[in-house]
PDB file of C-alpha atoms and ligand atoms in Angstrom:
ATOM      1  CA  UNK L   1     -29.291  46.419 -42.867  1.00  0.00           C
ATOM      2  CA  UNK L   2     -31.141  43.809 -44.050  1.00  0.00           C
ATOM      3  CA  UNK L   3     -32.904  41.035 -42.469  1.00  0.00           C
ATOM      4  CA  UNK L   4     -35.195  38.388 -43.334  1.00  0.00           C
ATOM      5  CA  UNK L   5     -38.551  38.799 -42.759  1.00  0.00           C
ATOM      6  CA  UNK L   6     -41.516  40.801 -43.812  1.00  0.00           C
ATOM      7  CA  UNK L   7     -45.612  40.860 -43.867  1.00  0.00           C
ATOM      8  CA  UNK L   8     -47.810  40.229 -46.041  1.00  0.00           C
ATOM      9  CA  UNK L   9     -51.739  40.471 -46.726  1.00  0.00           C
ATOM     10  CA  UNK L  10     -53.422  38.870 -49.435  1.00  0.00           C
ATOM     11  CA  UNK L  11     -56.917  41.212 -49.629  1.00  0.00           C
ATOM     12  CA  UNK L  12     -60.172  41.386 -50.253  1.00  0.00           C
ATOM     13  CA  UNK L  13     -60.216  42.216 -53.975  1.00  0.00           C
ATOM     14  CA  UNK L  14     -57.989  38.834 -54.538  1.00  0.00           C
ATOM     15  CA  UNK L  15     -59.657  36.957 -52.845  1.00  0.00           C
ATOM     16  CA  UNK L  16     -62.708  37.542 -53.266  1.00  0.00           C
ATOM     17  CA  UNK L  17     -61.432  37.380 -57.712  1.00  0.00           C
ATOM     18  CA  UNK L  18     -59.807  33.673 -56.423  1.00  0.00           C
ATOM     19  CA  UNK L  19     -56.333  34.608 -56.928  1.00  0.00           C
ATOM     20  CA  UNK L  20     -54.964  33.384 -53.241  1.00  0.00           C
ATOM     21  CA  UNK L  21     -53.936  29.785 -54.947  1.00  0.00           C
ATOM     22  CA  UNK L  22     -52.014  31.782 -57.963  1.00  0.00           C
ATOM     23  CA  UNK L  23     -50.508  34.365 -55.285  1.00  0.00           C
ATOM     24  CA  UNK L  24     -48.869  31.826 -53.073  1.00  0.00           C
ATOM     25  CA  UNK L  25     -47.741  30.191 -55.520  1.00  0.00           C
ATOM     26  CA  UNK L  26     -45.428  33.318 -56.696  1.00  0.00           C
ATOM     27  CA  UNK L  27     -44.290  33.997 -53.561  1.00  0.00           C
ATOM     28  CA  UNK L  28     -42.881  30.687 -53.383  1.00  0.00           C
ATOM     29  CA  UNK L  29     -41.576  30.623 -56.840  1.00  0.00           C
ATOM     30  CA  UNK L  30     -39.698  33.934 -55.680  1.00  0.00           C
ATOM     31  CA  UNK L  31     -38.502  31.574 -53.104  1.00  0.00           C
ATOM     32  CA  UNK L  32     -40.023  33.341 -49.746  1.00  0.00           C
ATOM     33  CA  UNK L  33     -40.448  30.501 -46.751  1.00  0.00           C
ATOM     34  CA  UNK L  34     -43.838  30.841 -44.581  1.00  0.00           C
ATOM     35  CA  UNK L  35     -43.264  31.310 -41.235  1.00  0.00           C
ATOM     36  CA  UNK L  36     -47.046  32.133 -40.311  1.00  0.00           C
ATOM     37  CA  UNK L  37     -49.978  32.066 -42.578  1.00  0.00           C
ATOM     38  CA  UNK L  38     -53.803  32.309 -41.197  1.00  0.00           C
ATOM     39  CA  UNK L  39     -57.323  33.009 -42.985  1.00  0.00           C
ATOM     40  CA  UNK L  40     -58.842  35.397 -41.235  1.00  0.00           C
ATOM     41  CA  UNK L  41     -61.330  38.582 -41.446  1.00  0.00           C
ATOM     42  CA  UNK L  42     -61.073  42.204 -40.330  1.00  0.00           C
ATOM     43  CA  UNK L  43     -63.621  43.598 -37.728  1.00  0.00           C
ATOM     44  CA  UNK L  44     -63.209  47.373 -38.892  1.00  0.00           C
ATOM     45  CA  UNK L  45     -62.358  48.158 -35.388  1.00  0.00           C
ATOM     46  CA  UNK L  46     -58.721  45.995 -36.398  1.00  0.00           C
ATOM     47  CA  UNK L  47     -58.986  46.988 -40.171  1.00  0.00           C
ATOM     48  CA  UNK L  48     -58.839  50.642 -38.583  1.00  0.00           C
ATOM     49  CA  UNK L  49     -56.305  50.282 -35.982  1.00  0.00           C
ATOM     50  CA  UNK L  50     -53.591  48.209 -38.251  1.00  0.00           C
ATOM     51  CA  UNK L  51     -54.127  51.233 -40.877  1.00  0.00           C
ATOM     52  CA  UNK L  52     -53.937  53.700 -37.367  1.00  0.00           C
ATOM     53  CA  UNK L  53     -50.516  55.307 -39.289  1.00  0.00           C
ATOM     54  CA  UNK L  54     -53.031  56.444 -42.434  1.00  0.00           C
ATOM     55  CA  UNK L  55     -56.244  58.040 -40.143  1.00  0.00           C
ATOM     56  CA  UNK L  56     -55.499  61.178 -41.408  1.00  0.00           C
ATOM     57  CA  UNK L  57     -55.462  60.454 -44.709  1.00  0.00           C
ATOM     58  CA  UNK L  58     -58.868  60.855 -47.484  1.00  0.00           C
ATOM     59  CA  UNK L  59     -58.509  57.348 -48.093  1.00  0.00           C
ATOM     60  CA  UNK L  60     -58.858  55.743 -44.695  1.00  0.00           C
ATOM     61  CA  UNK L  61     -62.573  55.102 -44.850  1.00  0.00           C
ATOM     62  CA  UNK L  62     -62.858  54.087 -47.447  1.00  0.00           C
ATOM     63  CA  UNK L  63     -59.432  51.650 -46.833  1.00  0.00           C
ATOM     64  CA  UNK L  64     -60.564  50.513 -43.880  1.00  0.00           C
ATOM     65  CA  UNK L  65     -64.123  49.790 -45.044  1.00  0.00           C
ATOM     66  CA  UNK L  66     -62.420  47.995 -48.030  1.00  0.00           C
ATOM     67  CA  UNK L  67     -60.181  45.571 -45.932  1.00  0.00           C
ATOM     68  CA  UNK L  68     -63.078  44.452 -42.864  1.00  0.00           C
ATOM     69  CA  UNK L  69     -65.335  43.895 -46.328  1.00  0.00           C
ATOM     70  CA  UNK L  70     -64.409  39.851 -46.680  1.00  0.00           C
ATOM     71  CA  UNK L  71     -61.042  37.285 -45.903  1.00  0.00           C
ATOM     72  CA  UNK L  72     -57.911  38.104 -46.203  1.00  0.00           C
ATOM     73  CA  UNK L  73     -54.981  35.836 -45.967  1.00  0.00           C
ATOM     74  CA  UNK L  74     -52.717  37.033 -43.732  1.00  0.00           C
ATOM     75  CA  UNK L  75     -48.578  36.459 -43.789  1.00  0.00           C
ATOM     76  CA  UNK L  76     -45.267  36.261 -42.015  1.00  0.00           C
ATOM     77  CA  UNK L  77     -42.022  34.953 -45.349  1.00  0.00           C
ATOM     78  CA  UNK L  78     -38.966  34.797 -44.206  1.00  0.00           C
ATOM     79  CA  UNK L  79     -36.150  35.152 -47.175  1.00  0.00           C
ATOM     80  CA  UNK L  80     -32.791  37.254 -47.374  1.00  0.00           C
ATOM     81  CA  UNK L  81     -33.901  40.876 -47.259  1.00  0.00           C
ATOM     82  CA  UNK L  82     -37.557  40.050 -47.678  1.00  0.00           C
ATOM     83  CA  UNK L  83     -38.891  43.247 -46.790  1.00  0.00           C
ATOM     84  CA  UNK L  84     -37.779  45.243 -50.056  1.00  0.00           C
ATOM     85  CA  UNK L  85     -37.178  41.657 -52.324  1.00  0.00           C
ATOM     86  CA  UNK L  86     -41.320  41.264 -51.601  1.00  0.00           C
ATOM     87  CA  UNK L  87     -42.109  44.967 -52.821  1.00  0.00           C
ATOM     88  CA  UNK L  88     -40.375  44.343 -55.654  1.00  0.00           C
ATOM     89  CA  UNK L  89     -42.351  41.131 -56.351  1.00  0.00           C
ATOM     90  CA  UNK L  90     -46.038  43.223 -55.451  1.00  0.00           C
ATOM     91  CA  UNK L  91     -44.774  46.218 -57.678  1.00  0.00           C
ATOM     92  CA  UNK L  92     -45.544  49.457 -57.063  1.00  0.00           C
ATOM     93  CA  UNK L  93     -48.974  50.287 -54.514  1.00  0.00           C
ATOM     94  CA  UNK L  94     -50.825  51.739 -57.596  1.00  0.00           C
ATOM     95  CA  UNK L  95     -51.345  48.979 -60.116  1.00  0.00           C
ATOM     96  CA  UNK L  96     -51.004  51.127 -63.237  1.00  0.00           C
ATOM     97  CA  UNK L  97     -47.286  52.041 -62.192  1.00  0.00           C
ATOM     98  CA  UNK L  98     -46.048  48.299 -61.230  1.00  0.00           C
ATOM     99  CA  UNK L  99     -43.935  46.381 -62.753  1.00  0.00           C
ATOM    100  CA  UNK L 100     -45.054  43.817 -65.274  1.00  0.00           C
ATOM    101  CA  UNK L 101     -45.768  40.547 -64.590  1.00  0.00           C
ATOM    102  CA  UNK L 102     -45.645  41.680 -60.265  1.00  0.00           C
ATOM    103  CA  UNK L 103     -48.971  40.684 -58.267  1.00  0.00           C
ATOM    104  CA  UNK L 104     -50.418  44.091 -58.318  1.00  0.00           C
ATOM    105  CA  UNK L 105     -49.449  44.272 -61.962  1.00  0.00           C
ATOM    106  CA  UNK L 106     -51.665  41.162 -61.741  1.00  0.00           C
ATOM    107  CA  UNK L 107     -54.135  41.221 -59.596  1.00  0.00           C
ATOM    108  CA  UNK L 108     -55.119  44.479 -58.603  1.00  0.00           C
ATOM    109  CA  UNK L 109     -58.152  46.284 -59.894  1.00  0.00           C
ATOM    110  CA  UNK L 110     -56.886  49.847 -58.392  1.00  0.00           C
ATOM    111  CA  UNK L 111     -54.634  51.750 -56.278  1.00  0.00           C
ATOM    112  CA  UNK L 112     -57.374  51.229 -52.949  1.00  0.00           C
ATOM    113  CA  UNK L 113     -57.699  47.620 -53.937  1.00  0.00           C
ATOM    114  CA  UNK L 114     -54.480  46.326 -54.900  1.00  0.00           C
ATOM    115  CA  UNK L 115     -53.896  42.852 -54.127  1.00  0.00           C
ATOM    116  CA  UNK L 116     -51.547  42.363 -51.522  1.00  0.00           C
ATOM    117  CA  UNK L 117     -50.159  44.293 -48.310  1.00  0.00           C
ATOM    118  CA  UNK L 118     -46.093  44.029 -48.159  1.00  0.00           C
ATOM    119  CA  UNK L 119     -44.595  45.704 -45.502  1.00  0.00           C
ATOM    120  CA  UNK L 120     -42.350  48.536 -45.855  1.00  0.00           C
ATOM    121  CA  UNK L 121     -39.448  48.275 -43.520  1.00  0.00           C
ATOM    122  CA  UNK L 122     -38.006  45.439 -40.963  1.00  0.00           C
ATOM    123  CA  UNK L 123     -39.415  47.683 -38.107  1.00  0.00           C
ATOM    124  CA  UNK L 124     -42.570  47.354 -39.617  1.00  0.00           C
ATOM    125  CA  UNK L 125     -42.683  44.030 -40.807  1.00  0.00           C
ATOM    126  CA  UNK L 126     -42.448  42.923 -37.108  1.00  0.00           C
ATOM    127  CA  UNK L 127     -44.974  45.551 -35.447  1.00  0.00           C
ATOM    128  CA  UNK L 128     -47.248  43.632 -38.641  1.00  0.00           C
ATOM    129  CA  UNK L 129     -46.385  40.517 -37.980  1.00  0.00           C
ATOM    130  CA  UNK L 130     -47.477  40.574 -34.161  1.00  0.00           C
ATOM    131  CA  UNK L 131     -50.418  42.336 -34.674  1.00  0.00           C
ATOM    132  CA  UNK L 132     -51.793  39.026 -36.151  1.00  0.00           C
ATOM    133  CA  UNK L 133     -49.081  36.979 -34.744  1.00  0.00           C
ATOM    134  CA  UNK L 134     -48.639  35.120 -31.882  1.00  0.00           C
ATOM    135  CA  UNK L 135     -44.568  33.754 -31.010  1.00  0.00           C
ATOM    136  CA  UNK L 136     -46.336  30.327 -30.488  1.00  0.00           C
ATOM    137  CA  UNK L 137     -48.436  31.048 -34.044  1.00  0.00           C
ATOM    138  CA  UNK L 138     -44.800  31.890 -36.299  1.00  0.00           C
ATOM    139  CA  UNK L 139     -42.606  28.301 -37.240  1.00  0.00           C
TER     140      UNK L 139
HETATM  141  P1  LIG M 201     -50.572  48.963 -48.412  1.00  0.00           P
HETATM  142  O1  LIG M 201     -49.804  49.842 -49.124  1.00  0.00           O
HETATM  143  O2  LIG M 201     -50.435  47.922 -48.686  1.00  0.00           O
HETATM  144  O3  LIG M 201     -51.096  50.285 -47.048  1.00  0.00           O
HETATM  145  C1  LIG M 201     -51.654  51.248 -47.043  1.00  0.00           C
HETATM  146  C2  LIG M 201     -53.361  51.606 -48.254  1.00  0.00           C
HETATM  147  O4  LIG M 201     -53.885  52.213 -48.115  1.00  0.00           O
HETATM  148  C3  LIG M 201     -52.588  50.980 -49.815  1.00  0.00           C
HETATM  149  O5  LIG M 201     -51.514  49.466 -49.783  1.00  0.00           O
HETATM  150  C4  LIG M 201     -54.409  51.126 -50.756  1.00  0.00           C
HETATM  151  O6  LIG M 201     -54.355  49.834 -50.312  1.00  0.00           O
HETATM  152  C5  LIG M 201     -54.314  52.335 -49.469  1.00  0.00           C
HETATM  153  N1  LIG M 201     -54.174  53.346 -51.027  1.00  0.00           N
HETATM  154  C6  LIG M 201     -53.129  53.879 -50.688  1.00  0.00           C
HETATM  155  N2  LIG M 201     -52.993  55.591 -51.458  1.00  0.00           N
HETATM  156  C7  LIG M 201     -55.188  55.048 -51.734  1.00  0.00           C
HETATM  157  C8  LIG M 201     -55.408  56.558 -52.516  1.00  0.00           C
HETATM  158  N3  LIG M 201     -54.336  57.497 -53.585  1.00  0.00           N
HETATM  159  N4  LIG M 201     -56.661  55.718 -52.542  1.00  0.00           N
HETATM  160  C9  LIG M 201     -57.198  54.791 -51.660  1.00  0.00           C
HETATM  161  N5  LIG M 201     -56.420  53.739 -50.971  1.00  0.00           N
HETATM  162  C10 LIG M 201     -54.603  54.349 -50.559  1.00  0.00           C
END
């Protein structure tokens, strides 16, 4: 069943590249409404907690280091069918496989430094949104 919120982060590589504005413009242009947003930086501990599901993967250490090396933009987005539509908008995890015009095709550097995060299910969207935002920060 489709619900209407997803969670995203503009990752350190895209922030470093100066792409916050272009990415937000593409997100808005695709019809997503911003429910919550903050410019913040994850500690290594917080990044490790956020990606705990990947703790056994060989790239976990690299992922935690990457996600805590600089600021990110975290946001909750709203739209019909938000989770699936946002994953279409950002493209495949590996930018070499991402469809032309998608956010990752435009801005991602590699499978690890892939510009943006998008939740993979409604359940994870709710968990990830609550990880970053209090209910009083959602509008
Ligand atoms: P995302 O899908 O947002 O969340 C999990 C992240 O792990 C993914 O983006 C990438 O940043 C990272 N990741 C996934 N696969 C690999 C890989 N093979 N090597 C390095 N990092 C990866």
